[in-house]
């Protein structure tokens, strides 16, 4: 997979970090408030000089809603990025193609193997998808295996989660962190998405809900990578 129209670096950075829009807009709002206070809130006072001047009321009328909206939009977009409900962190595909994706979770017993299984089904065969754990469990949770079986995906119940090594991150075109944003730093320049899906408390029903949440994020990521997603998917069956 290639990307013929890569986003400029600054634009891609803003898409991944919309909080910066809020911060910049808040700065302009504070500047307008400071200017208004400096003229004792005289709405008729002239702001600026020469050919570039305007009454305070016009500055507040135009700038207030504009930059106020910037604060709100940035906050909303940042929340959606953090919760995985936006194509948020747009992926800048390497010019030589997208080859390696690493999914990391704390123990690798549930969320990482779920995500990796769906990604392997959706992404082209030449994309290597691996699941890794910071502190590997002894095996995949049997209830995770059962929940995935309900969605016609078979996980090896005897598979042992694999510990994450620094080289895994260095070689990755993209790292997906699930539940370990603060404990899994990535090398500078490595693209990363954080999916905030909590580990299920236990039970096939709880893991089925977590499975579906992860599946939705997998679909959105695949779409970002140019994969066409089928309109429907099988429902759980006993």
Short mmCIF file of N, CA and C in Angstrom, two decimals, residues 16-19 78-79 81-84 104-106 111 134 164 169 175-186 192-197:
data_model
loop_
_atom_site.label_atom_id
_atom_site.label_comp_id
_atom_site.label_asym_id
_atom_site.label_seq_id
_atom_site.Cartn_x
_atom_site.Cartn_y
_atom_site.Cartn_z
N UNK A 16 -3.19 14.82 14.61
CA UNK A 16 -2.95 13.89 15.72
C UNK A 16 -3.01 14.58 17.07
N UNK A 17 -2.84 15.93 17.10
CA UNK A 17 -2.79 16.66 18.37
C UNK A 17 -3.70 17.89 18.31
N UNK A 18 -5.02 17.68 18.19
CA UNK A 18 -5.92 18.83 18.07
C UNK A 18 -5.95 19.72 19.29
N UNK A 19 -5.41 19.26 20.42
CA UNK A 19 -5.33 20.14 21.59
C UNK A 19 -4.56 21.41 21.27
N UNK A 78 -9.85 16.33 20.40
CA UNK A 78 -8.85 15.63 21.20
C UNK A 78 -9.48 14.50 21.99
N UNK A 79 -10.67 14.74 22.53
CA UNK A 79 -11.37 13.67 23.26
C UNK A 79 -11.67 12.50 22.33
N UNK A 81 -10.02 11.66 19.63
CA UNK A 81 -8.77 10.96 19.32
C UNK A 81 -8.39 10.04 20.46
N UNK A 82 -8.49 10.54 21.70
CA UNK A 82 -8.08 9.75 22.85
C UNK A 82 -8.97 8.54 23.06
N UNK A 83 -10.25 8.66 22.70
CA UNK A 83 -11.17 7.55 22.90
C UNK A 83 -11.29 6.67 21.67
N UNK A 84 -10.54 7.01 20.61
CA UNK A 84 -10.53 6.18 19.41
C UNK A 84 -11.77 6.32 18.56
N UNK A 104 0.21 -3.53 21.13
CA UNK A 104 0.77 -3.74 22.47
C UNK A 104 -0.31 -3.56 23.52
N UNK A 105 -0.36 -4.48 24.46
CA UNK A 105 -1.22 -4.33 25.63
C UNK A 105 -0.42 -4.76 26.86
N UNK A 106 -0.93 -4.51 28.06
CA UNK A 106 -0.14 -4.80 29.25
C UNK A 106 0.29 -6.26 29.38
N UNK A 111 -6.73 -8.06 24.85
CA UNK A 111 -6.96 -6.98 23.89
C UNK A 111 -6.00 -7.01 22.70
N UNK A 134 3.68 -6.08 27.50
CA UNK A 134 4.71 -5.50 28.37
C UNK A 134 5.10 -6.48 29.47
N UNK A 164 7.24 -7.62 24.57
CA UNK A 164 7.66 -6.55 23.66
C UNK A 164 9.14 -6.26 23.83
N UNK A 169 9.43 -2.08 18.30
CA UNK A 169 8.98 -0.70 18.10
C UNK A 169 9.79 0.00 17.03
N UNK A 175 2.50 1.67 15.69
CA UNK A 175 2.30 0.98 16.96
C UNK A 175 0.91 1.34 17.48
N UNK A 176 0.14 0.33 17.81
CA UNK A 176 -1.16 0.53 18.45
C UNK A 176 -1.03 0.11 19.91
N UNK A 177 -1.25 1.05 20.81
CA UNK A 177 -1.19 0.76 22.24
C UNK A 177 -2.60 0.69 22.80
N UNK A 178 -2.89 -0.40 23.50
CA UNK A 178 -4.21 -0.57 24.11
C UNK A 178 -4.02 -0.69 25.61
N UNK A 179 -4.38 0.36 26.31
CA UNK A 179 -4.29 0.34 27.76
C UNK A 179 -2.90 0.50 28.33
N UNK A 180 -1.96 0.99 27.53
CA UNK A 180 -0.59 1.13 28.06
C UNK A 180 0.09 2.39 27.50
N UNK A 181 -0.68 3.43 27.32
CA UNK A 181 -0.12 4.65 26.75
C UNK A 181 1.04 5.19 27.59
N UNK A 182 0.88 5.17 28.90
CA UNK A 182 1.87 5.79 29.78
C UNK A 182 3.03 4.86 30.11
N UNK A 183 2.91 3.59 29.80
CA UNK A 183 3.95 2.63 30.18
C UNK A 183 4.68 2.04 28.98
N UNK A 184 4.33 2.51 27.78
CA UNK A 184 4.96 1.98 26.58
C UNK A 184 5.40 3.13 25.68
N UNK A 185 6.51 3.79 26.02
CA UNK A 185 7.00 4.86 25.15
C UNK A 185 7.49 4.30 23.82
N UNK A 186 7.34 5.08 22.77
CA UNK A 186 7.78 4.65 21.44
C UNK A 186 8.90 5.58 20.98
N UNK A 192 1.98 6.27 16.19
CA UNK A 192 1.34 5.52 17.26
C UNK A 192 -0.12 5.92 17.36
N UNK A 193 -0.97 4.96 17.64
CA UNK A 193 -2.36 5.21 18.00
C UNK A 193 -2.63 4.59 19.35
N UNK A 194 -3.40 5.30 20.17
CA UNK A 194 -3.79 4.79 21.48
C UNK A 194 -5.27 4.49 21.47
N UNK A 195 -5.60 3.25 21.79
CA UNK A 195 -7.00 2.83 21.86
C UNK A 195 -7.35 2.63 23.33
N UNK A 196 -8.31 3.39 23.81
CA UNK A 196 -8.68 3.32 25.22
C UNK A 196 -9.85 2.36 25.38
N UNK A 197 -9.50 1.09 25.39
CA UNK A 197 -10.47 0.01 25.61
C UNK A 197 -10.03 -0.72 26.87
#
